[in-house]
Short mmCIF file of C-alpha atoms in Angstrom, two decimals:
data_model
loop_
_atom_site.label_atom_id
_atom_site.label_comp_id
_atom_site.label_asym_id
_atom_site.label_seq_id
_atom_site.Cartn_x
_atom_site.Cartn_y
_atom_site.Cartn_z
CA MET A 200 -33.26 -24.94 -4.65
CA PHE A 201 -30.77 -22.22 -4.03
CA LYS A 202 -27.91 -23.09 -1.49
CA PRO A 203 -27.52 -21.11 1.63
CA GLN A 204 -24.63 -18.52 2.70
CA ILE A 205 -21.96 -19.74 4.58
CA LYS A 206 -20.37 -17.85 7.28
CA VAL A 207 -16.66 -17.35 7.49
CA PRO A 208 -15.15 -15.77 10.48
CA ALA A 209 -13.63 -12.39 9.46
CA THR A 210 -12.67 -8.95 10.84
CA TYR A 211 -13.16 -5.25 9.37
CA MET A 212 -10.36 -3.16 10.08
CA ARG A 213 -8.87 0.15 9.23
CA GLY A 214 -5.22 0.57 8.59
CA GLY A 215 -3.43 3.58 7.78
CA THR A 216 -5.77 5.24 5.09
CA SER A 217 -7.06 2.08 4.03
CA LYS A 218 -9.51 -0.57 5.29
CA GLY A 219 -10.10 -4.38 4.66
CA VAL A 220 -11.51 -7.54 5.37
CA PHE A 221 -8.95 -9.56 7.45
CA PHE A 222 -8.93 -13.52 7.76
CA ASN A 223 -7.04 -15.99 9.65
CA LEU A 224 -6.40 -18.69 7.30
CA THR A 225 -7.31 -21.69 9.42
CA ASP A 226 -10.92 -19.92 9.26
CA LEU A 227 -11.28 -19.88 5.67
CA PRO A 228 -13.18 -22.68 3.77
CA LYS A 229 -10.64 -25.77 3.01
CA PRO A 230 -10.71 -24.89 -0.80
CA ALA A 231 -9.71 -21.17 0.08
CA GLN A 232 -6.90 -22.30 2.36
CA VAL A 233 -4.52 -22.62 -0.81
CA ALA A 234 -3.77 -20.26 -3.63
CA GLY A 235 -6.07 -20.55 -6.67
CA GLU A 236 -9.55 -20.08 -7.94
CA ALA A 237 -11.52 -21.13 -5.02
CA ARG A 238 -9.65 -18.25 -2.80
CA ASP A 239 -10.21 -15.72 -5.40
CA ASN A 240 -13.49 -16.63 -5.91
CA LEU A 241 -14.54 -16.35 -1.75
CA LEU A 242 -12.57 -12.94 -1.99
CA LEU A 243 -14.27 -11.56 -4.95
CA ARG A 244 -17.59 -12.28 -3.65
CA VAL A 245 -16.97 -11.15 0.12
CA ILE A 246 -15.72 -7.56 -1.28
CA GLY A 247 -18.62 -7.52 -3.81
CA SER A 248 -16.67 -7.69 -7.20
CA PRO A 249 -16.69 -7.75 -10.15
CA ASP A 250 -19.64 -5.02 -10.25
CA PRO A 251 -20.45 -3.15 -13.51
CA TYR A 252 -21.77 -0.38 -11.26
CA ALA A 253 -18.28 0.15 -9.53
CA LYS A 254 -20.09 0.35 -5.93
CA GLN A 255 -19.60 -2.72 -4.66
CA THR A 256 -22.89 -2.73 -2.82
CA ASP A 257 -23.43 -6.07 -2.29
CA GLY A 258 -20.31 -6.69 -0.46
CA MET A 259 -17.54 -5.07 2.13
CA GLY A 260 -15.33 -3.27 -0.55
CA GLY A 261 -15.92 0.67 -0.73
CA ALA A 262 -15.58 1.07 -4.49
CA THR A 263 -12.12 2.79 -4.19
CA SER A 264 -8.50 1.05 -4.47
CA SER A 265 -7.97 2.00 -0.76
CA THR A 266 -11.17 0.03 0.45
CA SER A 267 -11.14 -3.02 -1.83
CA LYS A 268 -8.62 -5.16 0.24
CA THR A 269 -8.29 -8.46 1.72
CA VAL A 270 -5.94 -10.05 3.97
CA ILE A 271 -4.71 -13.46 4.88
CA LEU A 272 -2.95 -14.08 8.09
CA SER A 273 -1.22 -17.34 9.76
CA LYS A 274 1.25 -18.17 12.06
CA SER A 275 4.59 -17.86 10.14
CA GLU A 276 6.50 -20.79 8.61
CA GLN A 277 9.35 -18.32 8.59
CA THR A 278 12.41 -18.63 11.11
CA ASP A 279 12.51 -15.58 13.55
CA HIS A 280 9.07 -14.33 12.39
CA ASP A 281 5.77 -14.22 14.22
CA VAL A 282 2.77 -14.16 11.64
CA ASP A 283 2.67 -14.53 7.86
CA TYR A 284 0.68 -11.49 5.77
CA LEU A 285 -1.11 -12.29 2.42
CA PHE A 286 -2.47 -9.16 0.84
CA GLY A 287 -5.10 -9.57 -2.00
CA GLN A 288 -5.80 -6.38 -3.79
CA VAL A 289 -9.56 -6.63 -5.44
CA ALA A 290 -10.54 -5.36 -8.60
CA ILE A 291 -13.54 -3.51 -8.67
CA ASP A 292 -15.18 -3.72 -12.11
CA LYS A 293 -12.84 -7.15 -13.06
CA PRO A 294 -13.02 -10.74 -11.66
CA PHE A 295 -9.41 -10.39 -10.51
CA VAL A 296 -7.20 -10.41 -7.30
CA ASP A 297 -3.67 -9.04 -7.58
CA TRP A 298 -1.55 -10.57 -5.68
CA SER A 299 1.60 -8.94 -6.75
CA GLY A 300 2.31 -6.48 -4.08
CA ASN A 301 2.16 -5.48 -0.59
CA CYS A 302 -0.27 -2.89 0.92
CA GLY A 303 1.74 -0.95 3.39
CA ASN A 304 -1.39 0.85 5.15
CA LEU A 305 -2.67 -2.48 5.98
CA THR A 306 0.41 -3.56 7.34
CA SER A 307 -0.44 -1.25 10.59
CA ALA A 308 -3.43 -3.47 11.13
CA VAL A 309 -1.56 -6.74 10.86
CA GLY A 310 0.11 -6.62 14.22
CA ALA A 311 -3.11 -5.69 16.08
CA PHE A 312 -4.80 -8.68 14.41
CA ALA A 313 -2.06 -11.16 15.22
CA ILE A 314 -2.07 -10.33 18.68
CA SER A 315 -5.54 -10.35 19.27
CA ASN A 316 -6.12 -13.50 17.37
CA GLY A 317 -3.51 -15.51 19.27
CA LEU A 318 -1.01 -15.78 16.28
CA VAL A 319 1.71 -14.15 18.21
CA ASP A 320 3.49 -16.24 21.05
CA LYS A 321 2.37 -14.66 24.38
CA SER A 322 5.83 -14.38 25.61
CA ARG A 323 6.28 -11.90 23.06
CA VAL A 324 3.30 -9.63 24.04
CA PRO A 325 3.78 -7.44 26.94
CA ASP A 326 0.59 -6.54 29.34
CA ASN A 327 1.78 -2.77 28.94
CA GLY A 328 4.29 -1.27 26.44
CA VAL A 329 5.13 -2.16 23.13
CA ALA A 330 4.69 -5.38 21.28
CA ILE A 331 6.97 -5.94 18.07
CA VAL A 332 5.31 -8.25 15.99
CA ARG A 333 7.82 -9.67 13.49
CA VAL A 334 5.65 -10.00 10.10
CA TRP A 335 6.53 -11.99 7.24
CA GLN A 336 5.18 -10.09 3.75
CA ALA A 337 4.27 -13.02 1.87
CA ASN A 338 3.70 -11.39 -1.18
CA ILE A 339 7.16 -9.87 -1.61
CA LYS A 340 8.89 -12.01 0.79
CA LYS A 341 10.24 -9.16 3.18
CA SER A 342 10.39 -8.81 6.50
CA ILE A 343 7.98 -5.51 8.58
CA LEU A 344 8.42 -4.84 12.18
CA VAL A 345 5.10 -3.41 13.45
CA HIS A 346 5.17 -1.96 16.62
CA VAL A 347 1.59 -2.19 18.81
CA PRO A 348 0.83 -0.59 21.42
CA MET A 349 -0.39 -2.88 24.46
CA ILE A 350 -2.52 -1.71 27.48
CA ASN A 351 -3.56 -4.20 30.43
CA GLY A 352 -2.83 -7.00 28.07
CA GLU A 353 -4.89 -5.87 25.10
CA VAL A 354 -4.13 -3.95 21.86
CA GLN A 355 -4.50 -0.13 22.42
CA GLU A 356 -6.21 1.34 19.33
CA THR A 357 -7.51 4.84 20.75
CA GLY A 358 -4.81 7.73 20.95
CA ASP A 359 -4.08 11.12 19.81
CA PHE A 360 -1.88 10.16 16.94
CA GLU A 361 -3.41 12.08 14.00
CA LEU A 362 -2.75 10.95 10.40
CA ASP A 363 -3.75 12.64 7.60
CA GLY A 364 -6.59 11.43 5.37
CA VAL A 365 -7.81 9.51 8.54
CA THR A 366 -10.88 11.80 10.46
CA PHE A 367 -10.27 10.30 13.75
CA ALA A 368 -6.84 10.11 16.06
CA ALA A 369 -6.08 6.95 17.31
CA ALA A 370 -2.83 5.11 18.84
CA GLU A 371 0.17 5.39 17.00
CA VAL A 372 1.91 2.07 15.23
CA LYS A 373 5.42 2.52 14.30
CA LEU A 374 6.56 0.44 11.02
CA GLU A 375 9.79 -0.53 9.97
CA PHE A 376 10.30 -2.11 6.84
CA ILE A 377 13.30 -4.00 6.92
CA ASP A 378 15.61 -4.36 3.35
CA PRO A 379 12.61 -2.68 1.32
CA ALA A 380 14.39 -3.34 -1.91
CA ASP A 381 13.61 -5.85 -4.56
CA GLY A 382 14.07 -9.45 -3.41
CA ASP A 383 17.06 -9.95 -6.07
CA GLY A 384 18.77 -6.47 -4.73
CA ALA A 385 17.82 -4.57 -7.80
CA LEU A 386 16.59 -1.26 -6.35
CA PHE A 387 16.88 0.35 -9.49
CA PRO A 388 16.18 -2.54 -12.12
CA THR A 389 17.54 -0.54 -14.93
CA GLY A 390 20.91 0.31 -13.05
CA ASN A 391 19.91 4.09 -13.39
CA VAL A 392 18.56 6.64 -10.69
CA VAL A 393 16.98 8.18 -13.66
CA ASP A 394 16.15 7.06 -17.16
CA ASP A 395 14.46 8.21 -20.34
CA LEU A 396 11.33 6.68 -20.48
CA GLU A 397 9.75 7.10 -24.18
CA VAL A 398 5.89 6.79 -24.10
CA PRO A 399 4.18 6.78 -27.46
CA GLY A 400 1.81 9.53 -27.70
CA VAL A 401 3.15 11.12 -24.83
CA GLY A 402 6.85 11.91 -25.23
CA THR A 403 10.14 11.04 -23.50
CA LEU A 404 9.79 11.44 -19.91
CA LYS A 405 12.67 12.05 -17.21
CA ALA A 406 11.72 8.86 -14.86
CA THR A 407 13.02 7.38 -11.62
CA MET A 408 11.85 3.67 -11.21
CA ILE A 409 12.53 1.66 -7.89
CA ASN A 410 11.72 -1.45 -6.37
CA ALA A 411 11.35 -0.48 -2.61
CA GLY A 412 8.12 -0.97 -0.52
CA ILE A 413 6.65 -1.36 -3.98
CA PRO A 414 7.68 -0.96 -7.79
CA THR A 415 7.31 2.48 -8.53
CA ILE A 416 7.65 4.91 -11.36
CA PHE A 417 8.29 8.55 -10.53
CA ILE A 418 8.06 11.28 -13.09
CA ASN A 419 8.17 15.25 -12.79
CA ALA A 420 4.72 16.85 -12.26
CA THR A 421 5.38 19.48 -14.71
CA ASP A 422 6.47 17.11 -17.71
CA ILE A 423 3.14 16.22 -17.64
CA GLY A 424 1.38 19.29 -17.17
CA TYR A 425 0.64 19.21 -13.54
CA THR A 426 1.69 21.29 -10.23
CA GLY A 427 2.00 18.32 -7.86
CA THR A 428 -0.96 20.18 -6.01
CA GLU A 429 -3.53 18.00 -7.70
CA LEU A 430 -6.54 16.55 -5.83
CA GLN A 431 -8.72 13.72 -6.72
CA ASP A 432 -11.26 15.51 -8.67
CA ASP A 433 -8.76 17.34 -10.82
CA ILE A 434 -7.36 13.57 -12.10
CA ASN A 435 -10.30 11.02 -11.52
CA ASN A 436 -12.69 13.30 -13.52
CA ASP A 437 -10.52 13.16 -16.80
CA VAL A 438 -10.58 10.44 -18.61
CA ALA A 439 -7.67 11.44 -21.06
CA ALA A 440 -5.50 11.96 -18.16
CA LEU A 441 -6.39 8.55 -16.47
CA GLU A 442 -5.46 6.90 -19.66
CA LYS A 443 -2.10 8.61 -20.12
CA LEU A 444 -0.97 7.91 -16.89
CA GLU A 445 -2.07 4.47 -17.06
CA THR A 446 0.00 4.53 -20.59
CA ILE A 447 3.27 5.82 -18.85
CA ARG A 448 2.30 2.98 -15.79
CA ALA A 449 2.33 0.11 -18.83
CA TYR A 450 5.58 1.17 -20.45
CA GLY A 451 7.43 1.62 -17.25
CA ALA A 452 6.60 -1.73 -16.31
CA VAL A 453 7.94 -3.30 -19.35
CA LYS A 454 11.38 -0.99 -18.68
CA MET A 455 11.07 -2.18 -15.13
CA GLY A 456 11.17 -5.78 -16.51
CA LEU A 457 8.06 -6.35 -14.47
CA ILE A 458 6.24 -7.23 -17.62
CA THR A 459 7.21 -8.09 -21.13
CA ASN A 460 4.40 -6.61 -23.23
CA ILE A 461 1.98 -3.48 -22.33
CA SER A 462 -0.62 -5.78 -22.72
CA GLU A 463 0.16 -7.45 -19.56
CA ALA A 464 -0.28 -4.34 -17.66
CA GLN A 465 -4.35 -4.97 -17.81
CA ALA A 466 -3.59 -8.44 -15.59
CA ARG A 467 -0.90 -6.32 -13.07
CA GLN A 468 -2.92 -3.31 -12.05
CA HIS A 469 -1.53 -3.17 -7.97
CA THR A 470 2.02 -2.63 -9.49
CA PRO A 471 3.88 -0.82 -10.46
CA LYS A 472 2.37 2.44 -8.84
CA VAL A 473 3.30 5.71 -11.06
CA ALA A 474 3.61 8.91 -9.09
CA PHE A 475 4.43 12.25 -10.12
CA VAL A 476 6.66 14.78 -7.67
CA ALA A 477 7.13 18.52 -7.61
CA SER A 478 8.96 20.92 -5.23
CA PRO A 479 6.88 22.33 -2.61
CA LEU A 480 3.76 25.02 -3.00
CA ASP A 481 1.07 25.93 -0.62
CA TYR A 482 -2.19 23.85 -1.52
CA LYS A 483 -5.55 23.25 0.14
CA ALA A 484 -5.82 19.57 1.21
CA SER A 485 -9.03 17.67 0.67
CA SER A 486 -10.05 18.25 4.23
CA GLY A 487 -9.74 22.15 3.25
CA LYS A 488 -6.45 22.35 5.66
CA ILE A 489 -4.06 24.77 4.29
CA ILE A 490 -0.55 22.83 3.62
CA GLU A 491 2.31 25.45 3.55
CA ALA A 492 5.17 24.86 1.38
CA ALA A 493 7.55 25.85 4.10
CA ASN A 494 6.27 22.73 6.16
CA ILE A 495 6.87 19.90 3.57
CA ASN A 496 10.02 18.68 1.15
CA LEU A 497 8.08 18.08 -1.79
CA LEU A 498 4.83 17.24 -3.31
CA VAL A 499 4.03 13.61 -4.36
CA ARG A 500 0.74 12.39 -5.98
CA ALA A 501 0.59 8.57 -6.78
CA MET A 502 -1.90 6.38 -8.77
CA SER A 503 -3.61 3.60 -7.38
CA MET A 504 -5.43 0.92 -9.58
CA GLY A 505 -5.97 3.29 -12.44
CA LYS A 506 -7.52 6.23 -9.87
CA LEU A 507 -5.31 9.01 -7.63
CA HIS A 508 -4.98 8.05 -4.52
CA HIS A 509 -7.07 9.96 -1.94
CA ALA A 510 -3.81 10.35 0.29
CA MET A 511 -0.57 8.10 0.01
CA MET A 512 0.01 4.25 -0.09
CA GLY A 513 2.19 3.03 2.68
CA THR A 514 4.28 0.87 0.37
CA ALA A 515 4.55 4.02 -1.96
CA ALA A 516 5.57 5.92 1.05
CA VAL A 517 8.31 3.58 1.65
CA ALA A 518 9.42 4.20 -2.45
CA ILE A 519 9.19 7.97 -1.45
CA GLY A 520 11.30 7.77 1.74
CA THR A 521 13.61 5.53 -0.17
CA ALA A 522 14.28 7.54 -3.25
CA ALA A 523 14.69 10.74 -1.38
CA ALA A 524 17.54 9.47 0.45
CA ILE A 525 19.31 8.49 -2.54
CA GLU A 526 21.10 11.45 -4.37
CA GLY A 527 20.04 12.22 -8.09
CA THR A 528 16.67 10.42 -7.78
CA LEU A 529 14.06 12.79 -9.21
CA VAL A 530 12.37 12.42 -5.42
CA ASN A 531 15.60 13.82 -4.24
CA ILE A 532 15.77 16.48 -6.66
CA ALA A 533 12.12 17.62 -6.01
CA ALA A 534 13.08 17.61 -2.21
CA GLY A 535 15.96 19.73 -2.57
CA GLY A 536 18.90 17.26 -3.22
CA GLY A 537 21.53 16.30 -0.83
CA GLU A 538 21.61 13.77 2.02
CA LEU A 539 18.15 13.22 3.52
CA SER A 540 17.19 10.74 5.91
CA GLU A 541 13.76 11.82 6.63
CA VAL A 542 11.19 13.89 4.20
CA ASN A 543 7.91 15.15 4.93
CA PHE A 544 5.68 15.21 1.84
CA GLY A 545 2.49 16.76 0.82
CA HIS A 546 -0.31 14.27 -0.58
CA PRO A 547 -3.94 15.17 -1.34
CA SER A 548 -5.24 14.57 2.30
CA GLY A 549 -2.31 16.29 3.94
CA THR A 550 1.58 15.48 4.58
CA LEU A 551 3.28 12.21 5.74
CA LYS A 552 6.85 11.87 7.19
CA VAL A 553 8.90 8.87 5.95
CA GLY A 554 12.30 7.86 6.57
CA ALA A 555 14.89 5.74 5.05
CA GLU A 556 18.53 4.49 5.95
CA ALA A 557 20.53 4.29 2.50
CA LYS A 558 24.08 4.00 1.57
CA ASN A 559 26.62 3.58 -1.22
CA ASN A 560 28.24 0.64 -1.77
CA ALA A 561 30.85 0.45 -4.55
CA GLY A 562 28.36 2.17 -6.50
CA ASN A 563 25.43 0.34 -5.65
CA TRP A 564 22.81 1.91 -3.41
CA LEU A 565 21.55 -0.15 -0.73
CA VAL A 566 18.53 0.32 1.67
CA THR A 567 18.86 -1.23 4.83
CA LYS A 568 15.29 0.26 6.64
CA ALA A 569 12.26 2.47 5.89
CA SER A 570 9.82 3.67 8.59
CA MET A 571 6.91 5.39 9.10
CA SER A 572 3.85 5.79 11.68
CA ARG A 573 0.51 4.94 10.81
CA SER A 574 -2.64 3.83 13.24
CA ALA A 575 -5.06 1.01 13.05
CA ARG A 576 -8.42 0.17 14.32
CA VAL A 577 -10.80 -2.81 14.49
CA LEU A 578 -14.15 -1.50 12.84
CA MET A 579 -16.17 -4.82 13.25
CA GLU A 580 -15.41 -8.44 13.97
CA GLY A 581 -17.67 -11.60 13.74
CA VAL A 582 -18.69 -13.49 10.26
CA VAL A 583 -18.85 -12.32 6.73
CA ARG A 584 -21.87 -14.10 4.66
CA VAL A 585 -21.00 -15.56 1.49
CA PRO A 586 -23.48 -17.37 -1.23
CA GLN A 587 -21.94 -21.01 -0.91
#
């Protein structure tokens, strides 16, 4: 006899240009309340993975890296924080949940969920104004401040803030990533702002490898035959291009010390990211909107889970803002060089502005904060059903 489905309370939310299934830790079945196989199996089944058809038809996933995501939240166990945020990137075609990094886009939805589900002390939430939710990002052990607009005691989700890559306007949610560098202080794991990255079959590429927001490998678009104006179909329909970019990512991961052998890259798909940069050019975004070179500082295209991202990952935007603020990085050079506390960059869906505060302390670069604005909205709430 077949077992029935179980019901698990869940909320389906958009955060930035991503969406995912959000859970309160205490709502999960007991075996899934701790890290391990039971938790991973539950989340895989919720999302609809692994799916050899790569559609996630029998689950909540949307068959892209931006929509195959899960979030587990709980009251924070950290001093001076409100909520602990754990992010799981679910592979589409493999039985694998990657816990190695954060999702910056979904961070914008964390504050709203935490307030609406009673995870933030009521004394810290005004009836009207802005609630500052202190988030502990458990994957990367970092603090993030999420500024959540409130109206009449409820989270304000509607508004006139427009975010390229999202069809409809919503309320602006400001994010501040505190001390976004890697936990051991190695902003540049190789010690250099630019390295020569040797990639067999590709060549030796100039690369800026940085741990800020999420480990990211930046290369010049022109060095791999691109202009920086590419859209998804230009990359994602080219098997050879995808293989080349994944090879670059794997060798960069080894050089960054994230893995010891390139064979390990398959088990670490979420991090690091690889992105390519270029100086501004006019181009047509995926929506048909014309992006003028005069209105941006640089062009950036980023890969996520083996595909070109349709917009920009929030964590990669932190890496972009941080690298732009540090003179001599490939990002800084593409943006014109010099002191840059804020840049507006072009991505496949449009533009995004990100800022960072960086200072040079006796030859060591320190980044105290990176900031950007996103938006978030509850799409559906109730229970998700999973075969027992």
